[in-house]
């Protein structure tokens, strides 16, 4: 079998067009959805991600503020900045790019963001809402992965979904979202003993470990939908996922490429959450 390739770029365009209609409706009422993105330090990958987030907002006609703080910025200064944005009525979404430098407590920073403006969905209140199954601001990467499955018509209810990776940004929220759609969910980590035993039983396999090409074709159930959240740079400079695409595509039914799979969706769902937050603020 050769898998159908899930075209994240094309699906992202389609979903962005849907949200543009909602953003335009708000603009017609004199409200421009606004996003503030804060980056602390000089991490090259984070700089690229943040620039892409700001660019996507501009493309949809959203207001965006790109706040660049030096790596030695104190926690107090960052918290003050967040407090200012919390109180600013033209800002509906606030995102602090992670990781932040070690001298800053990221939990404290995430808790300082007004939950109504928490477009990353990382505030404990929004995490709690996700557990209960009623969050309005789901974390962008798993939200985007769920949209890909939905747009491809992959059935979730009753299926076995295996999530490899237990991060707060992807693995844990992804598992909760799949559970909410009535999947039977197993969460593994890169340290799971006999990982292949679990992955080979997955109808839906989501991989977010940060370990290049760790899932190979022989670890995949024939026909499975494989969502690769990894993005790793190889010694030759090329990007690859956590799934070995060449062997996996011979076995899977659906597969996301890297790049061009989940990545464009993460940014799209950030735009969606910003519009959603602006809609709520306008009520
Ligand atoms: N770093 C890696 N992924 C993310 C994300 O989705 N949001 C934020 N704020 N930082 C990240």
PDB file of C-alpha atoms and ligand atoms in Angstrom:
ATOM      1  CA  UNK A   1       0.000   0.000   0.000  1.00  0.00           C
ATOM      2  CA  UNK A   2       1.151   3.527  -0.671  1.00  0.00           C
ATOM      3  CA  UNK A   3      -0.294   6.065   1.718  1.00  0.00           C
ATOM      4  CA  UNK A   4      -2.290   9.097   0.724  1.00  0.00           C
ATOM      5  CA  UNK A   5      -0.203  12.135   1.607  1.00  0.00           C
ATOM      6  CA  UNK A   6      -1.994  14.629   3.842  1.00  0.00           C
ATOM      7  CA  UNK A   7      -1.327  18.026   2.267  1.00  0.00           C
ATOM      8  CA  UNK A   8      -1.110  20.292   5.315  1.00  0.00           C
ATOM      9  CA  UNK A   9      -0.420  23.370   3.229  1.00  0.00           C
ATOM     10  CA  UNK A  10      -3.573  22.964   1.132  1.00  0.00           C
ATOM     11  CA  UNK A  11      -5.761  22.097   4.128  1.00  0.00           C
ATOM     12  CA  UNK A  12      -4.299  25.051   6.059  1.00  0.00           C
ATOM     13  CA  UNK A  13      -5.304  27.384   3.210  1.00  0.00           C
ATOM     14  CA  UNK A  14      -8.819  25.968   3.246  1.00  0.00           C
ATOM     15  CA  UNK A  15      -9.170  26.365   7.031  1.00  0.00           C
ATOM     16  CA  UNK A  16      -7.633  29.870   6.948  1.00  0.00           C
ATOM     17  CA  UNK A  17     -10.242  30.905   4.357  1.00  0.00           C
ATOM     18  CA  UNK A  18     -12.990  29.725   6.730  1.00  0.00           C
ATOM     19  CA  UNK A  19     -11.558  31.806   9.586  1.00  0.00           C
ATOM     20  CA  UNK A  20     -10.979  34.825   7.345  1.00  0.00           C
ATOM     21  CA  UNK A  21     -14.751  35.018   6.825  1.00  0.00           C
ATOM     22  CA  UNK A  22     -15.178  35.242  10.614  1.00  0.00           C
ATOM     23  CA  UNK A  23     -12.335  37.761  10.982  1.00  0.00           C
ATOM     24  CA  UNK A  24     -13.845  39.908   8.216  1.00  0.00           C
ATOM     25  CA  UNK A  25     -17.244  39.800   9.936  1.00  0.00           C
ATOM     26  CA  UNK A  26     -15.633  41.188  13.101  1.00  0.00           C
ATOM     27  CA  UNK A  27     -13.766  43.837  11.114  1.00  0.00           C
ATOM     28  CA  UNK A  28     -17.065  44.936   9.554  1.00  0.00           C
ATOM     29  CA  UNK A  29     -18.176  45.659  13.125  1.00  0.00           C
ATOM     30  CA  UNK A  30     -15.025  47.735  13.739  1.00  0.00           C
ATOM     31  CA  UNK A  31     -13.109  45.029  15.650  1.00  0.00           C
ATOM     32  CA  UNK A  32      -9.791  43.827  14.252  1.00  0.00           C
ATOM     33  CA  UNK A  33      -8.618  40.640  15.984  1.00  0.00           C
ATOM     34  CA  UNK A  34      -5.200  41.331  17.519  1.00  0.00           C
ATOM     35  CA  UNK A  35      -2.393  38.954  18.493  1.00  0.00           C
ATOM     36  CA  UNK A  36       0.742  39.736  20.500  1.00  0.00           C
ATOM     37  CA  UNK A  37       3.633  37.305  20.182  1.00  0.00           C
ATOM     38  CA  UNK A  38       6.496  37.608  22.652  1.00  0.00           C
ATOM     39  CA  UNK A  39       9.866  36.002  22.100  1.00  0.00           C
ATOM     40  CA  UNK A  40      12.592  36.113  24.732  1.00  0.00           C
ATOM     41  CA  UNK A  41      16.099  35.395  23.474  1.00  0.00           C
ATOM     42  CA  UNK A  42      17.714  34.401  20.228  1.00  0.00           C
ATOM     43  CA  UNK A  43      16.791  30.742  19.619  1.00  0.00           C
ATOM     44  CA  UNK A  44      16.987  30.519  15.786  1.00  0.00           C
ATOM     45  CA  UNK A  45      14.151  27.971  15.377  1.00  0.00           C
ATOM     46  CA  UNK A  46      11.867  29.992  17.694  1.00  0.00           C
ATOM     47  CA  UNK A  47      12.618  33.149  15.696  1.00  0.00           C
ATOM     48  CA  UNK A  48      11.489  31.446  12.483  1.00  0.00           C
ATOM     49  CA  UNK A  49       8.308  30.067  14.108  1.00  0.00           C
ATOM     50  CA  UNK A  50       7.409  33.464  15.566  1.00  0.00           C
ATOM     51  CA  UNK A  51       8.043  35.311  12.293  1.00  0.00           C
ATOM     52  CA  UNK A  52       5.741  32.814  10.522  1.00  0.00           C
ATOM     53  CA  UNK A  53       3.015  33.306  13.133  1.00  0.00           C
ATOM     54  CA  UNK A  54       3.107  37.090  12.734  1.00  0.00           C
ATOM     55  CA  UNK A  55       3.144  36.763   8.921  1.00  0.00           C
ATOM     56  CA  UNK A  56       0.062  34.494   8.913  1.00  0.00           C
ATOM     57  CA  UNK A  57      -1.844  37.065  11.003  1.00  0.00           C
ATOM     58  CA  UNK A  58      -0.925  39.845   8.593  1.00  0.00           C
ATOM     59  CA  UNK A  59      -2.069  37.716   5.623  1.00  0.00           C
ATOM     60  CA  UNK A  60      -5.532  37.396   7.172  1.00  0.00           C
ATOM     61  CA  UNK A  61      -5.728  41.102   7.963  1.00  0.00           C
ATOM     62  CA  UNK A  62      -5.317  40.632  11.725  1.00  0.00           C
ATOM     63  CA  UNK A  63      -3.478  43.128  13.888  1.00  0.00           C
ATOM     64  CA  UNK A  64      -0.256  41.649  15.256  1.00  0.00           C
ATOM     65  CA  UNK A  65       2.491  42.804  17.576  1.00  0.00           C
ATOM     66  CA  UNK A  66       5.860  41.083  17.511  1.00  0.00           C
ATOM     67  CA  UNK A  67       7.616  41.761  20.806  1.00  0.00           C
ATOM     68  CA  UNK A  68      11.285  40.806  20.898  1.00  0.00           C
ATOM     69  CA  UNK A  69      12.964  40.768  24.320  1.00  0.00           C
ATOM     70  CA  UNK A  70      16.656  40.109  24.920  1.00  0.00           C
ATOM     71  CA  UNK A  71      17.746  36.807  26.497  1.00  0.00           C
ATOM     72  CA  UNK A  72      18.675  38.569  29.766  1.00  0.00           C
ATOM     73  CA  UNK A  73      15.180  40.066  30.239  1.00  0.00           C
ATOM     74  CA  UNK A  74      14.071  39.532  33.844  1.00  0.00           C
ATOM     75  CA  UNK A  75      10.999  37.512  34.742  1.00  0.00           C
ATOM     76  CA  UNK A  76       9.512  40.641  36.346  1.00  0.00           C
ATOM     77  CA  UNK A  77       9.873  42.616  33.092  1.00  0.00           C
ATOM     78  CA  UNK A  78       8.226  39.836  31.108  1.00  0.00           C
ATOM     79  CA  UNK A  79       5.349  39.605  33.619  1.00  0.00           C
ATOM     80  CA  UNK A  80       4.891  43.391  33.412  1.00  0.00           C
ATOM     81  CA  UNK A  81       4.740  43.182  29.627  1.00  0.00           C
ATOM     82  CA  UNK A  82       2.076  40.468  29.856  1.00  0.00           C
ATOM     83  CA  UNK A  83       0.058  42.536  32.349  1.00  0.00           C
ATOM     84  CA  UNK A  84       0.093  45.437  29.885  1.00  0.00           C
ATOM     85  CA  UNK A  85      -1.159  43.204  27.061  1.00  0.00           C
ATOM     86  CA  UNK A  86      -3.827  41.668  29.327  1.00  0.00           C
ATOM     87  CA  UNK A  87      -5.211  45.189  29.820  1.00  0.00           C
ATOM     88  CA  UNK A  88      -4.883  46.277  26.177  1.00  0.00           C
ATOM     89  CA  UNK A  89      -8.291  46.109  24.428  1.00  0.00           C
ATOM     90  CA  UNK A  90      -6.819  45.848  20.919  1.00  0.00           C
ATOM     91  CA  UNK A  91      -5.030  42.624  21.860  1.00  0.00           C
ATOM     92  CA  UNK A  92      -7.236  39.502  21.941  1.00  0.00           C
ATOM     93  CA  UNK A  93      -4.506  36.858  21.934  1.00  0.00           C
ATOM     94  CA  UNK A  94      -1.168  36.646  23.754  1.00  0.00           C
ATOM     95  CA  UNK A  95       1.479  34.041  23.061  1.00  0.00           C
ATOM     96  CA  UNK A  96       4.867  33.685  24.732  1.00  0.00           C
ATOM     97  CA  UNK A  97       7.051  31.485  22.542  1.00  0.00           C
ATOM     98  CA  UNK A  98       8.526  28.536  24.441  1.00  0.00           C
ATOM     99  CA  UNK A  99      11.093  27.699  25.588  1.00  0.00           C
ATOM    100  CA  UNK A 100      11.924  30.826  27.599  1.00  0.00           C
ATOM    101  CA  UNK A 101      15.452  31.257  29.055  1.00  0.00           C
ATOM    102  CA  UNK A 102      16.180  29.130  32.154  1.00  0.00           C
ATOM    103  CA  UNK A 103      16.084  32.022  34.644  1.00  0.00           C
ATOM    104  CA  UNK A 104      12.389  32.546  33.817  1.00  0.00           C
ATOM    105  CA  UNK A 105       9.728  30.248  35.336  1.00  0.00           C
ATOM    106  CA  UNK A 106       7.577  29.274  32.347  1.00  0.00           C
ATOM    107  CA  UNK A 107       4.684  28.064  34.570  1.00  0.00           C
ATOM    108  CA  UNK A 108       4.506  31.489  36.196  1.00  0.00           C
ATOM    109  CA  UNK A 109       4.546  33.169  32.786  1.00  0.00           C
ATOM    110  CA  UNK A 110       1.775  30.987  31.359  1.00  0.00           C
ATOM    111  CA  UNK A 111      -0.365  31.569  34.459  1.00  0.00           C
ATOM    112  CA  UNK A 112       0.078  35.357  34.088  1.00  0.00           C
ATOM    113  CA  UNK A 113      -1.690  35.411  30.708  1.00  0.00           C
ATOM    114  CA  UNK A 114      -5.399  36.248  30.926  1.00  0.00           C
ATOM    115  CA  UNK A 115      -7.051  32.836  30.163  1.00  0.00           C
ATOM    116  CA  UNK A 116      -9.449  34.591  27.754  1.00  0.00           C
ATOM    117  CA  UNK A 117      -6.434  35.766  25.711  1.00  0.00           C
ATOM    118  CA  UNK A 118      -4.481  32.502  26.066  1.00  0.00           C
ATOM    119  CA  UNK A 119      -4.469  31.523  22.379  1.00  0.00           C
ATOM    120  CA  UNK A 120      -1.941  28.744  23.074  1.00  0.00           C
ATOM    121  CA  UNK A 121      -4.380  27.091  25.488  1.00  0.00           C
ATOM    122  CA  UNK A 122      -1.569  26.573  28.028  1.00  0.00           C
ATOM    123  CA  UNK A 123      -3.065  28.374  31.054  1.00  0.00           C
ATOM    124  CA  UNK A 124      -4.065  25.827  33.743  1.00  0.00           C
ATOM    125  CA  UNK A 125      -7.686  27.007  33.454  1.00  0.00           C
ATOM    126  CA  UNK A 126      -7.750  26.210  29.746  1.00  0.00           C
ATOM    127  CA  UNK A 127      -5.933  22.917  30.328  1.00  0.00           C
ATOM    128  CA  UNK A 128      -8.645  22.071  32.881  1.00  0.00           C
ATOM    129  CA  UNK A 129     -11.356  23.027  30.388  1.00  0.00           C
ATOM    130  CA  UNK A 130      -9.717  20.728  27.827  1.00  0.00           C
ATOM    131  CA  UNK A 131      -9.776  17.832  30.316  1.00  0.00           C
ATOM    132  CA  UNK A 132     -13.494  18.435  30.927  1.00  0.00           C
ATOM    133  CA  UNK A 133     -14.042  18.722  27.162  1.00  0.00           C
ATOM    134  CA  UNK A 134     -15.262  22.302  26.817  1.00  0.00           C
ATOM    135  CA  UNK A 135     -12.259  24.516  26.024  1.00  0.00           C
ATOM    136  CA  UNK A 136     -12.671  27.329  23.499  1.00  0.00           C
ATOM    137  CA  UNK A 137      -8.908  27.697  23.031  1.00  0.00           C
ATOM    138  CA  UNK A 138      -7.351  24.290  22.315  1.00  0.00           C
ATOM    139  CA  UNK A 139      -3.531  24.123  21.981  1.00  0.00           C
ATOM    140  CA  UNK A 140      -2.718  24.909  18.361  1.00  0.00           C
ATOM    141  CA  UNK A 141      -0.611  21.926  17.262  1.00  0.00           C
ATOM    142  CA  UNK A 142      -2.956  19.127  18.404  1.00  0.00           C
ATOM    143  CA  UNK A 143      -5.935  21.262  17.289  1.00  0.00           C
ATOM    144  CA  UNK A 144      -4.339  21.404  13.828  1.00  0.00           C
ATOM    145  CA  UNK A 145      -3.636  17.660  13.840  1.00  0.00           C
ATOM    146  CA  UNK A 146      -7.286  16.970  14.705  1.00  0.00           C
ATOM    147  CA  UNK A 147      -8.391  19.239  11.833  1.00  0.00           C
ATOM    148  CA  UNK A 148      -6.190  17.272   9.417  1.00  0.00           C
ATOM    149  CA  UNK A 149      -7.843  14.012  10.498  1.00  0.00           C
ATOM    150  CA  UNK A 150     -11.291  15.600  10.188  1.00  0.00           C
ATOM    151  CA  UNK A 151     -10.612  17.100   6.738  1.00  0.00           C
ATOM    152  CA  UNK A 152      -9.291  13.756   5.462  1.00  0.00           C
ATOM    153  CA  UNK A 153     -12.392  11.966   6.753  1.00  0.00           C
ATOM    154  CA  UNK A 154     -10.407   9.687   9.074  1.00  0.00           C
ATOM    155  CA  UNK A 155     -12.811   7.981  11.458  1.00  0.00           C
ATOM    156  CA  UNK A 156     -11.868   8.494  15.132  1.00  0.00           C
ATOM    157  CA  UNK A 157     -14.759   7.152  17.238  1.00  0.00           C
ATOM    158  CA  UNK A 158     -14.062   3.643  18.474  1.00  0.00           C
ATOM    159  CA  UNK A 159     -10.620   3.528  16.867  1.00  0.00           C
ATOM    160  CA  UNK A 160      -7.354   2.908  18.696  1.00  0.00           C
ATOM    161  CA  UNK A 161      -5.285   6.091  18.738  1.00  0.00           C
ATOM    162  CA  UNK A 162      -1.705   5.889  19.971  1.00  0.00           C
ATOM    163  CA  UNK A 163       0.110   9.093  20.870  1.00  0.00           C
ATOM    164  CA  UNK A 164       3.875   8.821  21.229  1.00  0.00           C
ATOM    165  CA  UNK A 165       5.089  11.755  23.346  1.00  0.00           C
ATOM    166  CA  UNK A 166       3.736  13.207  26.567  1.00  0.00           C
ATOM    167  CA  UNK A 167       4.539  16.910  26.318  1.00  0.00           C
ATOM    168  CA  UNK A 168       2.152  19.571  27.584  1.00  0.00           C
ATOM    169  CA  UNK A 169       2.271  21.262  24.160  1.00  0.00           C
ATOM    170  CA  UNK A 170       1.373  18.244  22.001  1.00  0.00           C
ATOM    171  CA  UNK A 171       1.166  14.731  23.481  1.00  0.00           C
ATOM    172  CA  UNK A 172      -1.127  15.256  26.472  1.00  0.00           C
ATOM    173  CA  UNK A 173      -3.614  17.645  24.784  1.00  0.00           C
ATOM    174  CA  UNK A 174      -3.636  15.478  21.631  1.00  0.00           C
ATOM    175  CA  UNK A 175      -4.593  12.425  23.698  1.00  0.00           C
ATOM    176  CA  UNK A 176      -7.404  14.385  25.384  1.00  0.00           C
ATOM    177  CA  UNK A 177      -8.778  15.642  22.066  1.00  0.00           C
ATOM    178  CA  UNK A 178      -8.800  12.131  20.593  1.00  0.00           C
ATOM    179  CA  UNK A 179     -10.504  10.838  23.749  1.00  0.00           C
ATOM    180  CA  UNK A 180     -13.130  13.570  23.432  1.00  0.00           C
ATOM    181  CA  UNK A 181     -13.909  12.163  19.963  1.00  0.00           C
ATOM    182  CA  UNK A 182     -14.381   8.696  21.476  1.00  0.00           C
ATOM    183  CA  UNK A 183     -11.096   7.117  20.418  1.00  0.00           C
ATOM    184  CA  UNK A 184      -9.531   4.486  22.645  1.00  0.00           C
ATOM    185  CA  UNK A 185      -6.302   6.252  23.511  1.00  0.00           C
ATOM    186  CA  UNK A 186      -2.892   4.941  24.509  1.00  0.00           C
ATOM    187  CA  UNK A 187      -0.129   7.384  25.458  1.00  0.00           C
ATOM    188  CA  UNK A 188       3.426   6.150  24.977  1.00  0.00           C
ATOM    189  CA  UNK A 189       6.748   7.892  25.382  1.00  0.00           C
ATOM    190  CA  UNK A 190      10.031   7.432  23.564  1.00  0.00           C
ATOM    191  CA  UNK A 191      11.020   5.240  26.565  1.00  0.00           C
ATOM    192  CA  UNK A 192       8.038   2.855  26.384  1.00  0.00           C
ATOM    193  CA  UNK A 193       9.241  -0.746  26.523  1.00  0.00           C
ATOM    194  CA  UNK A 194       8.373  -2.568  23.286  1.00  0.00           C
ATOM    195  CA  UNK A 195       6.984   0.611  21.735  1.00  0.00           C
ATOM    196  CA  UNK A 196       6.293  -1.203  18.449  1.00  0.00           C
ATOM    197  CA  UNK A 197       3.786  -3.477  20.209  1.00  0.00           C
ATOM    198  CA  UNK A 198       1.632  -0.379  20.804  1.00  0.00           C
ATOM    199  CA  UNK A 199       2.278   1.526  17.578  1.00  0.00           C
ATOM    200  CA  UNK A 200       1.516  -1.563  15.452  1.00  0.00           C
ATOM    201  CA  UNK A 201      -1.953  -1.678  16.986  1.00  0.00           C
ATOM    202  CA  UNK A 202      -2.721   2.000  16.223  1.00  0.00           C
ATOM    203  CA  UNK A 203      -5.430   2.934  13.728  1.00  0.00           C
ATOM    204  CA  UNK A 204      -4.326   6.528  14.319  1.00  0.00           C
ATOM    205  CA  UNK A 205      -0.689   7.123  15.245  1.00  0.00           C
ATOM    206  CA  UNK A 206       0.477  10.565  16.385  1.00  0.00           C
ATOM    207  CA  UNK A 207       4.180  11.001  16.973  1.00  0.00           C
ATOM    208  CA  UNK A 208       5.688  13.930  18.871  1.00  0.00           C
ATOM    209  CA  UNK A 209       8.953  12.872  20.483  1.00  0.00           C
ATOM    210  CA  UNK A 210      11.571  15.070  18.818  1.00  0.00           C
ATOM    211  CA  UNK A 211      13.552  11.974  17.804  1.00  0.00           C
ATOM    212  CA  UNK A 212      14.247  11.934  14.084  1.00  0.00           C
ATOM    213  CA  UNK A 213      12.791   8.985  12.117  1.00  0.00           C
ATOM    214  CA  UNK A 214      12.217   6.883  15.272  1.00  0.00           C
ATOM    215  CA  UNK A 215       9.012   5.315  13.914  1.00  0.00           C
ATOM    216  CA  UNK A 216       9.708   3.062  10.951  1.00  0.00           C
ATOM    217  CA  UNK A 217       7.334   1.335   8.543  1.00  0.00           C
ATOM    218  CA  UNK A 218       7.545  -2.008  10.382  1.00  0.00           C
ATOM    219  CA  UNK A 219       6.095  -0.280  13.487  1.00  0.00           C
ATOM    220  CA  UNK A 220       2.939   0.841  11.667  1.00  0.00           C
ATOM    221  CA  UNK A 221      -0.373  -0.987  11.164  1.00  0.00           C
ATOM    222  CA  UNK A 222      -1.283  -1.298   7.476  1.00  0.00           C
ATOM    223  CA  UNK A 223      -3.766   1.445   6.560  1.00  0.00           C
ATOM    224  CA  UNK A 224      -3.187   3.549   9.699  1.00  0.00           C
ATOM    225  CA  UNK A 225      -3.407   7.347   9.694  1.00  0.00           C
ATOM    226  CA  UNK A 226       0.013   8.646  10.724  1.00  0.00           C
ATOM    227  CA  UNK A 227       0.406  12.205  11.995  1.00  0.00           C
ATOM    228  CA  UNK A 228       4.032  13.255  12.371  1.00  0.00           C
ATOM    229  CA  UNK A 229       4.439  16.281  14.621  1.00  0.00           C
ATOM    230  CA  UNK A 230       8.245  16.097  14.694  1.00  0.00           C
ATOM    231  CA  UNK A 231      10.499  18.577  12.999  1.00  0.00           C
ATOM    232  CA  UNK A 232      14.191  17.732  13.097  1.00  0.00           C
ATOM    233  CA  UNK A 233      17.119  19.132  11.174  1.00  0.00           C
ATOM    234  CA  UNK A 234      19.418  16.469   9.707  1.00  0.00           C
ATOM    235  CA  UNK A 235      23.206  16.898   9.328  1.00  0.00           C
ATOM    236  CA  UNK A 236      22.661  17.619   5.589  1.00  0.00           C
ATOM    237  CA  UNK A 237      20.421  20.561   6.554  1.00  0.00           C
ATOM    238  CA  UNK A 238      17.172  18.875   5.446  1.00  0.00           C
ATOM    239  CA  UNK A 239      14.127  18.720   7.723  1.00  0.00           C
ATOM    240  CA  UNK A 240      12.600  15.408   8.712  1.00  0.00           C
ATOM    241  CA  UNK A 241       9.925  14.203  11.097  1.00  0.00           C
ATOM    242  CA  UNK A 242       9.863  11.701  13.950  1.00  0.00           C
ATOM    243  CA  UNK A 243       8.529   9.146  11.442  1.00  0.00           C
ATOM    244  CA  UNK A 244      10.713   7.585   8.760  1.00  0.00           C
ATOM    245  CA  UNK A 245       8.556   8.840   5.895  1.00  0.00           C
ATOM    246  CA  UNK A 246       9.970   6.595   3.139  1.00  0.00           C
ATOM    247  CA  UNK A 247       9.285   3.291   4.902  1.00  0.00           C
ATOM    248  CA  UNK A 248       6.096   4.503   6.652  1.00  0.00           C
ATOM    249  CA  UNK A 249       4.359   5.635   3.463  1.00  0.00           C
ATOM    250  CA  UNK A 250       4.543   2.075   2.109  1.00  0.00           C
ATOM    251  CA  UNK A 251       2.428   0.806   5.017  1.00  0.00           C
ATOM    252  CA  UNK A 252       0.209   3.662   6.239  1.00  0.00           C
ATOM    253  CA  UNK A 253      -3.152   4.631   4.762  1.00  0.00           C
ATOM    254  CA  UNK A 254      -2.622   8.330   5.393  1.00  0.00           C
ATOM    255  CA  UNK A 255       0.549  10.190   6.350  1.00  0.00           C
ATOM    256  CA  UNK A 256       1.645  13.780   6.944  1.00  0.00           C
ATOM    257  CA  UNK A 257       4.921  14.870   5.330  1.00  0.00           C
ATOM    258  CA  UNK A 258       7.555  16.998   7.108  1.00  0.00           C
ATOM    259  CA  UNK A 259       7.651  19.805   6.213  1.00  0.00           C
ATOM    260  CA  UNK A 260       4.178  20.604   4.858  1.00  0.00           C
ATOM    261  CA  UNK A 261       2.054  18.489   7.199  1.00  0.00           C
ATOM    262  CA  UNK A 262       1.227  19.599  10.728  1.00  0.00           C
ATOM    263  CA  UNK A 263       3.405  22.763  10.679  1.00  0.00           C
ATOM    264  CA  UNK A 264       1.135  24.972   8.532  1.00  0.00           C
ATOM    265  CA  UNK A 265      -1.857  23.846  10.613  1.00  0.00           C
ATOM    266  CA  UNK A 266      -0.318  24.960  13.930  1.00  0.00           C
ATOM    267  CA  UNK A 267      -0.117  28.518  12.668  1.00  0.00           C
ATOM    268  CA  UNK A 268      -3.595  28.346  11.146  1.00  0.00           C
ATOM    269  CA  UNK A 269      -5.133  27.279  14.451  1.00  0.00           C
ATOM    270  CA  UNK A 270      -3.352  30.129  16.207  1.00  0.00           C
ATOM    271  CA  UNK A 271      -5.125  32.511  13.851  1.00  0.00           C
ATOM    272  CA  UNK A 272      -8.369  30.617  14.534  1.00  0.00           C
ATOM    273  CA  UNK A 273      -7.919  30.949  18.305  1.00  0.00           C
ATOM    274  CA  UNK A 274      -7.173  34.664  17.983  1.00  0.00           C
ATOM    275  CA  UNK A 275     -10.366  35.228  15.976  1.00  0.00           C
ATOM    276  CA  UNK A 276     -12.279  33.048  18.449  1.00  0.00           C
ATOM    277  CA  UNK A 277     -10.932  35.106  21.404  1.00  0.00           C
ATOM    278  CA  UNK A 278     -11.853  38.352  19.608  1.00  0.00           C
ATOM    279  CA  UNK A 279     -15.377  37.061  18.933  1.00  0.00           C
ATOM    280  CA  UNK A 280     -15.813  36.261  22.612  1.00  0.00           C
ATOM    281  CA  UNK A 281     -14.454  39.660  23.682  1.00  0.00           C
ATOM    282  CA  UNK A 282     -16.890  41.356  21.253  1.00  0.00           C
ATOM    283  CA  UNK A 283     -19.927  39.684  22.862  1.00  0.00           C
TER     284      UNK A 283
HETATM  285  N1  LIG B   1       7.154  26.218  21.188  1.00  0.00           N
HETATM  286  C1  LIG B   1       6.932  25.115  20.424  1.00  0.00           C
HETATM  287  N2  LIG B   1       5.626  24.992  20.120  1.00  0.00           N
HETATM  288  C2  LIG B   1       5.003  26.050  20.702  1.00  0.00           C
HETATM  289  C3  LIG B   1       3.646  26.474  20.741  1.00  0.00           C
HETATM  290  O1  LIG B   1       2.730  25.849  20.188  1.00  0.00           O
HETATM  291  N3  LIG B   1       3.414  27.614  21.446  1.00  0.00           N
HETATM  292  C4  LIG B   1       4.401  28.296  22.087  1.00  0.00           C
HETATM  293  N4  LIG B   1       4.067  29.396  22.763  1.00  0.00           N
HETATM  294  N5  LIG B   1       5.666  27.924  22.062  1.00  0.00           N
HETATM  295  C5  LIG B   1       5.960  26.803  21.374  1.00  0.00           C
END
